[in-house]
Short mmCIF file of C-alpha atoms in Angstrom, two decimals:
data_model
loop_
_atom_site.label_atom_id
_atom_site.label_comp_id
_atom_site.label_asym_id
_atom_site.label_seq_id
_atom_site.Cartn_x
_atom_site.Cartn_y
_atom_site.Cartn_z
CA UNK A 257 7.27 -2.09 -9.16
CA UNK A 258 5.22 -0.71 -6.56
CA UNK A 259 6.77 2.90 -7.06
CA UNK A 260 6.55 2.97 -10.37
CA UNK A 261 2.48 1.50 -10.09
CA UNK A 262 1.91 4.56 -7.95
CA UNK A 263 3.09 7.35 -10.10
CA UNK A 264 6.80 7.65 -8.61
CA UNK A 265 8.96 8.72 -11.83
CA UNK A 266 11.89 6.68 -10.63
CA UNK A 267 14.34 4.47 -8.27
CA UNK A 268 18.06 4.62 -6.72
CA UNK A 269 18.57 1.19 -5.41
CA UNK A 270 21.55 1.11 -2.62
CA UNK A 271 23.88 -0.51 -0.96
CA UNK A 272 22.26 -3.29 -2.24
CA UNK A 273 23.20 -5.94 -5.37
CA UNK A 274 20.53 -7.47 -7.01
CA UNK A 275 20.57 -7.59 -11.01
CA UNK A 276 17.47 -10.09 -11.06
CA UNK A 277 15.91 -7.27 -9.47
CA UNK A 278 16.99 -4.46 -12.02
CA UNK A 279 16.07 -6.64 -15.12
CA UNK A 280 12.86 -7.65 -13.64
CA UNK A 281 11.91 -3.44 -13.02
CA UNK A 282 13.42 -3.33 -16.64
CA UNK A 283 11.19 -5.58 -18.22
CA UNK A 284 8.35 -4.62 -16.75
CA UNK A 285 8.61 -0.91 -17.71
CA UNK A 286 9.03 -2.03 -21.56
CA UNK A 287 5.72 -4.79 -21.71
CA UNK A 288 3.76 -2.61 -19.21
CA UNK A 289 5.04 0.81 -20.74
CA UNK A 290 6.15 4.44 -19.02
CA UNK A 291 9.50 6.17 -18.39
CA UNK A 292 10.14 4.77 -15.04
CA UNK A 293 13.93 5.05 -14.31
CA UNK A 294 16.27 2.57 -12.27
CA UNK A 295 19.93 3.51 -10.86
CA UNK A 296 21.54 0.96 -8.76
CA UNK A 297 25.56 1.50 -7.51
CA UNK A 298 25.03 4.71 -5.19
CA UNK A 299 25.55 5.24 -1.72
CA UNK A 300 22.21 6.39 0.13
CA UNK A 301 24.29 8.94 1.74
CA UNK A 302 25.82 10.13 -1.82
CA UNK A 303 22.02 10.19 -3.62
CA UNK A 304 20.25 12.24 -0.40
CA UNK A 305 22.96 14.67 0.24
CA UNK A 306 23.18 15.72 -4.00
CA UNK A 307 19.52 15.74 -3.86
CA UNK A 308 19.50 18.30 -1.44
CA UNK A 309 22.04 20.39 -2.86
CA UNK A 310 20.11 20.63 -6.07
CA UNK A 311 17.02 21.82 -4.09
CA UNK A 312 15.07 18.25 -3.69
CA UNK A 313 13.11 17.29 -0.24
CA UNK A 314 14.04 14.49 0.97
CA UNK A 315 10.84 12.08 3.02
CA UNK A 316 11.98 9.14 5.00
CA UNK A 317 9.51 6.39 6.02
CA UNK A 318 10.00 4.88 9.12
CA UNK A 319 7.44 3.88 11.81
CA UNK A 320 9.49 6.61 14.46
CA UNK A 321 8.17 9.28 12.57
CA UNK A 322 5.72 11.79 12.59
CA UNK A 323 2.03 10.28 11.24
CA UNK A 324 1.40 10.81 7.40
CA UNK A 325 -2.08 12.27 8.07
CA UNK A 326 -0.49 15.56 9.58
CA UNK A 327 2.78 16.14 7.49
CA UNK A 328 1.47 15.37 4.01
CA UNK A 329 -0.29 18.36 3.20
CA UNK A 330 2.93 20.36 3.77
CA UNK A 331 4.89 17.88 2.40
CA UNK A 332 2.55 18.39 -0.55
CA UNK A 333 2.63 21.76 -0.84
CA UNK A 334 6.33 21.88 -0.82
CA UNK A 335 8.96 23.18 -3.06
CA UNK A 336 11.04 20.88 -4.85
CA UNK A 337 11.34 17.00 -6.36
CA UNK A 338 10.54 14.64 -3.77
CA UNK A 339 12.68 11.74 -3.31
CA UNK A 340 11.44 9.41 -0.76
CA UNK A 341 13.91 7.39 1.45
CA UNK A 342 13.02 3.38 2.85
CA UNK A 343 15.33 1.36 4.88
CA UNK A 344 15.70 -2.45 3.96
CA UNK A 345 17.13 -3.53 7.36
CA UNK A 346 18.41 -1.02 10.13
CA UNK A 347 18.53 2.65 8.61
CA UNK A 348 21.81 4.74 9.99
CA UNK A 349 20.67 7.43 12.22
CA UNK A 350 22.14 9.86 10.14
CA UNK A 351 19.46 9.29 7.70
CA UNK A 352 16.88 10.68 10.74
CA UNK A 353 18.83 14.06 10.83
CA UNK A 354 19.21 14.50 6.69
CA UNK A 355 15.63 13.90 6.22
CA UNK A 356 13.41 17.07 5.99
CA UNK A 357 10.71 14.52 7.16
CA UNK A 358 10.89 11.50 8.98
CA UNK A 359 7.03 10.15 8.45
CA UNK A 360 5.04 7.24 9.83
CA UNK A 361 2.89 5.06 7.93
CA UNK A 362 1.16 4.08 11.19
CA UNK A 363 3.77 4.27 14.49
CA UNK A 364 4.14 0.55 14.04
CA UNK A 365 6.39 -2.12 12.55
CA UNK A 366 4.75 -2.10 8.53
CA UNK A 367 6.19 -3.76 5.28
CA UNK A 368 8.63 -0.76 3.83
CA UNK A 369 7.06 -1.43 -0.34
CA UNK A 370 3.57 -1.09 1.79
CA UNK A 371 4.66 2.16 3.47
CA UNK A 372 6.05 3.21 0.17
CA UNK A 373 2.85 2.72 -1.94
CA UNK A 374 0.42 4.17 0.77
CA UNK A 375 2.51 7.45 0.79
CA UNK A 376 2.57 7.59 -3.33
CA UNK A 377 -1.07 7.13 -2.94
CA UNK A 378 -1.85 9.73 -0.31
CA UNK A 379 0.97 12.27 -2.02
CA UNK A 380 -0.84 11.70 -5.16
CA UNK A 381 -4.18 12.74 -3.30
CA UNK A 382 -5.00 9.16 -3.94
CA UNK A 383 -5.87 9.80 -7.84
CA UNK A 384 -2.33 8.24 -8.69
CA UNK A 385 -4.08 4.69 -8.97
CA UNK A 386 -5.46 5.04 -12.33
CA UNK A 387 -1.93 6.78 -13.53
CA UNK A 388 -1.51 5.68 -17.48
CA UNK A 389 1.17 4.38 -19.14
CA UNK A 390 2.27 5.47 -22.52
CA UNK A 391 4.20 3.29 -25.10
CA UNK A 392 2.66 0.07 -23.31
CA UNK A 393 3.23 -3.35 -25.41
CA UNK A 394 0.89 -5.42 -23.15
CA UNK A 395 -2.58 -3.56 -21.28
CA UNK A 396 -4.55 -4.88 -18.98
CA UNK A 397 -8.31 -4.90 -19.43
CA UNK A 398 -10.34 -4.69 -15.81
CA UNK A 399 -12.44 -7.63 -15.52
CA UNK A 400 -14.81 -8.56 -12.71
CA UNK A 401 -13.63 -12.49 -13.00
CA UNK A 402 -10.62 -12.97 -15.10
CA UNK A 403 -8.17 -11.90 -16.94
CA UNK A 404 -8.22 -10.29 -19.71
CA UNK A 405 -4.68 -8.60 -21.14
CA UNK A 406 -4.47 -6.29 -24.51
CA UNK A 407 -1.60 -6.14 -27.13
CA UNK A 408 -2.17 -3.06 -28.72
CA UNK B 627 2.37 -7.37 9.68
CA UNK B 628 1.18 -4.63 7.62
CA UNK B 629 -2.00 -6.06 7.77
CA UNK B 630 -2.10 -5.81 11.43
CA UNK B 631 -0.85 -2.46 11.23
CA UNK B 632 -3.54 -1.08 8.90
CA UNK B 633 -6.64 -2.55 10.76
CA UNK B 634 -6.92 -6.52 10.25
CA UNK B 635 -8.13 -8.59 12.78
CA UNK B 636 -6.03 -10.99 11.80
CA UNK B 637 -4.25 -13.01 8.93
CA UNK B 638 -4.59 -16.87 7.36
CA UNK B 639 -1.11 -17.73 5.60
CA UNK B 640 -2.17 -20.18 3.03
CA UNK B 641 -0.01 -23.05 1.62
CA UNK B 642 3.21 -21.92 2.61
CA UNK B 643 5.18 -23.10 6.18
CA UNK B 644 6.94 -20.29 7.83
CA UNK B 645 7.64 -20.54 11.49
CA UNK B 646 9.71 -17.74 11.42
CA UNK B 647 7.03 -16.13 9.84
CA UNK B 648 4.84 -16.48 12.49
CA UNK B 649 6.67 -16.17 15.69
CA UNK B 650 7.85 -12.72 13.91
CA UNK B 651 4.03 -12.00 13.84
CA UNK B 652 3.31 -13.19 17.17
CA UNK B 653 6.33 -11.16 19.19
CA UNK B 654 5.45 -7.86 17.39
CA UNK B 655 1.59 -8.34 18.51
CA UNK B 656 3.16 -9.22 21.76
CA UNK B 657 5.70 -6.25 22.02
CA UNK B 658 3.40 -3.85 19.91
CA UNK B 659 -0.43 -5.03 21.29
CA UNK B 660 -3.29 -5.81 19.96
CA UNK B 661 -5.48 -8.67 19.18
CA UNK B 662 -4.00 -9.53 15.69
CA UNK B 663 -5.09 -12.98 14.96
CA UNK B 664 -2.51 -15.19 12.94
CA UNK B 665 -3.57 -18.79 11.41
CA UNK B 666 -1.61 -21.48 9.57
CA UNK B 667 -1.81 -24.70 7.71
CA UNK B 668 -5.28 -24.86 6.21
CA UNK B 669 -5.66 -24.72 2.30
CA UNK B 670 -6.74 -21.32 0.57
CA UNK B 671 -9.44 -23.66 -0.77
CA UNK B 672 -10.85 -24.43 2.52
CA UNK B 673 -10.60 -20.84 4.06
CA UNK B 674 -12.33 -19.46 1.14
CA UNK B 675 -15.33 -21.94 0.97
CA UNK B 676 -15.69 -21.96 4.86
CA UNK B 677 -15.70 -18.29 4.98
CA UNK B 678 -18.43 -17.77 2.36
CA UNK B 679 -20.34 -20.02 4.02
CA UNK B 680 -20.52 -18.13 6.95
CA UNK B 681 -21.92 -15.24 5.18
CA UNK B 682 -18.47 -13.57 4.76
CA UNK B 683 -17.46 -12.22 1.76
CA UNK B 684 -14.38 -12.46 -0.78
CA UNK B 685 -12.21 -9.47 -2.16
CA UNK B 686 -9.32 -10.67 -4.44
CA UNK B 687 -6.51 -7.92 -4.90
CA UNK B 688 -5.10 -8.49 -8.31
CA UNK B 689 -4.12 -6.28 -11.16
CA UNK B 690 -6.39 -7.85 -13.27
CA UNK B 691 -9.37 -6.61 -11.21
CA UNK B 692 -11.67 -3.83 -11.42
CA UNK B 693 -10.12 -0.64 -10.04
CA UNK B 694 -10.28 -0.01 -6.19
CA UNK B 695 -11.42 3.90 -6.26
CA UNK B 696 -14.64 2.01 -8.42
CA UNK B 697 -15.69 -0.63 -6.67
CA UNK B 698 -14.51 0.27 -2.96
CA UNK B 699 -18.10 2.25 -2.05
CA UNK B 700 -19.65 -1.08 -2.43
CA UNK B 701 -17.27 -3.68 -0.41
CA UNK B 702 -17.46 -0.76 2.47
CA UNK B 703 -21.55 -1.07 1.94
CA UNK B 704 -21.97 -5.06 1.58
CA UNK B 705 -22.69 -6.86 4.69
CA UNK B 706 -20.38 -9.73 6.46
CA UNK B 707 -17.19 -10.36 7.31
CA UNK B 708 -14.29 -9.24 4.74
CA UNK B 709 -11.73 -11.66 3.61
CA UNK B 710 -9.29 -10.64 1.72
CA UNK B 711 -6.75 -12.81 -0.41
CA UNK B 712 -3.70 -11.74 -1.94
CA UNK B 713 -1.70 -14.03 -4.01
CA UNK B 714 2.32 -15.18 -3.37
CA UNK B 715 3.03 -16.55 -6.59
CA UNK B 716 0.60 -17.71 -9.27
CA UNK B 717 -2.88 -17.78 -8.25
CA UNK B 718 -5.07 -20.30 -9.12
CA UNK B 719 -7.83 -19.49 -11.96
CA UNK B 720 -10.39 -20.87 -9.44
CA UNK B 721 -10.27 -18.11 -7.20
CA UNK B 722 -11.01 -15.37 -9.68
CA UNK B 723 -14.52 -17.26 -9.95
CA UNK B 724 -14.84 -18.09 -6.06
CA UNK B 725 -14.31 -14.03 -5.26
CA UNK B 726 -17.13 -11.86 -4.72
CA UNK B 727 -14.50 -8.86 -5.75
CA UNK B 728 -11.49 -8.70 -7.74
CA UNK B 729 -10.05 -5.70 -7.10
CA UNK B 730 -7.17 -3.71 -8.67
CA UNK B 731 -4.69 -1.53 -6.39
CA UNK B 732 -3.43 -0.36 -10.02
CA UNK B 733 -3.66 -2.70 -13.09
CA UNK B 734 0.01 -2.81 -12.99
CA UNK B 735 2.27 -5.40 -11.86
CA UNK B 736 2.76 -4.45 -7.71
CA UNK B 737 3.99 -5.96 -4.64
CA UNK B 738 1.56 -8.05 -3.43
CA UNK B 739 1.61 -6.85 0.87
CA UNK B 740 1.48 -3.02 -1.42
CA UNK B 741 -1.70 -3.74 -2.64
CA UNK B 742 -2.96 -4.96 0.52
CA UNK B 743 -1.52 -2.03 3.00
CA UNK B 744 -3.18 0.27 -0.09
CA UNK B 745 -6.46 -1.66 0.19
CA UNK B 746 -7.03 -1.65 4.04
CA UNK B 747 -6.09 2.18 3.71
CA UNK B 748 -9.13 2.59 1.82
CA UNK B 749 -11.35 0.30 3.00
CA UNK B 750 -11.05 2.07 6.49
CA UNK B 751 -11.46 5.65 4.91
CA UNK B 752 -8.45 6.27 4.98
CA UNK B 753 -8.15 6.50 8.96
CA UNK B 754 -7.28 3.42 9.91
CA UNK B 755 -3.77 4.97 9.79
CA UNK B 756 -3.60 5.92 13.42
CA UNK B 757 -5.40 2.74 15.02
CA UNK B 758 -4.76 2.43 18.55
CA UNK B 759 -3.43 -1.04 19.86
CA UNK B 760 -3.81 -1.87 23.74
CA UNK B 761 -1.67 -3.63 25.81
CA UNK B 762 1.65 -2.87 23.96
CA UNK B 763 4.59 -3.25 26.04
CA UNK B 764 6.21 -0.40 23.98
CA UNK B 765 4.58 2.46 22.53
CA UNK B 766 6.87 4.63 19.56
CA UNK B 767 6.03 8.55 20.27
CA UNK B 768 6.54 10.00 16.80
CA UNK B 769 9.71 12.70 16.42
CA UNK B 770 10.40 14.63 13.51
CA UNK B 771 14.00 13.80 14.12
CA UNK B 772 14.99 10.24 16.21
CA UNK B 773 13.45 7.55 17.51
CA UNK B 774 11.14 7.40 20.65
CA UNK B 775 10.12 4.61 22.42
CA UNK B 776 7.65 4.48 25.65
CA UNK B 777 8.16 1.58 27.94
CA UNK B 778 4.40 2.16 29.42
#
């Protein structure tokens, strides 16, 4: 949910089983709208090394890498779809050599969904956090003390 | 942790009883350095109340907020102490009243320790990403391609 909230135009989940978590993605996408997409049933190693072959960059977050502030302008400027790797629990060190760029979120030990939305949000040139969402069934309406939700 | 990592002095964990929690907390600020504060057992309730009381003020992250690029200008501005909630499961109607700010990191459905690594990113302009912690017992040196670690 985070990925998708920060602009991110899909998701492989791998190595890892979790339906709940696949319908819950699903059902947000359709009440809160957009195209955001969900695979689940790939290898990591399977979805980074076609990704490459077809031209795609390939970012991974971990807290050994180098520090966002001084990669992400290249990384910006770069050719290519990005697809951006996080670890659950230990990450292969293969995964260090694939990547074009291993990148920090700070050089210490950091949530991986809050590493993954503060890199959306610097990629994005942090103007990705009032993305819109077409096709929406439910909206939410900013309020200083509430809550206030639309059903257009 | 990623509220230590992005620039918090330190953390109240509200209603829920988490040892593990904790002593994970504790040995990274041991291993990693730093002053990160960590506090248990005390209701939201009281935390909140006692902390406006003391002059400190109240951000709320929630996607029913105002947006964060709107409203961040003026938290950085106001004067006293920040506290800033974020929510587990369903938060309690109360604390959209008690709140001097509810903020949106996206008025999207998001991972909750998302919105707050995204939130601390901001509030410290966005260079709170290469905070220096002393006394670490081991220091990562960023790589482009491995992992470095400095037993100082």
């Amino acid at each position: 949910m985070t990925a998708r909230a920060l602009g991110a135009d899909g998701i492989y989940i791998s190595d890892v089983h979790d339906r709940e978590l696949l319908e819950t993605v699903k059902s947000v996408s359709t009440r809160f709208g957009g195209n955001f997409q969900i695979e689940a049933g790939q290898s990591w190693r399977s979805i980074v090394t076609t990704w490459k072959r077809g031209g795609g960059r390939v970012i991974h977050l971990t807290a050994y890498g180098m520090p966002l502030p001084g990669v992400i302008g290249k990384i910006r400027r770069s050719r290519g779809d990005k697809l951006v790797v996080v670890g659950a629990e230990k990450v292969p060190g293969e995964l260090y050599g694939l990547a074009d760029w291993n990148v920090a979120v700070t050089n210490q030990p950091i949530s991986e969904v809050s590493a993954l939305g503060i890199f959306l949000d610097w990629f994005f040139g942090h103007r990705g956090l009032e993305v819109s969402f077409p096709n929406a069934e439910i909206r939410i309406v900013p309020s200083e003390h509430g809550k206030k939700v639309l059903n257009p």
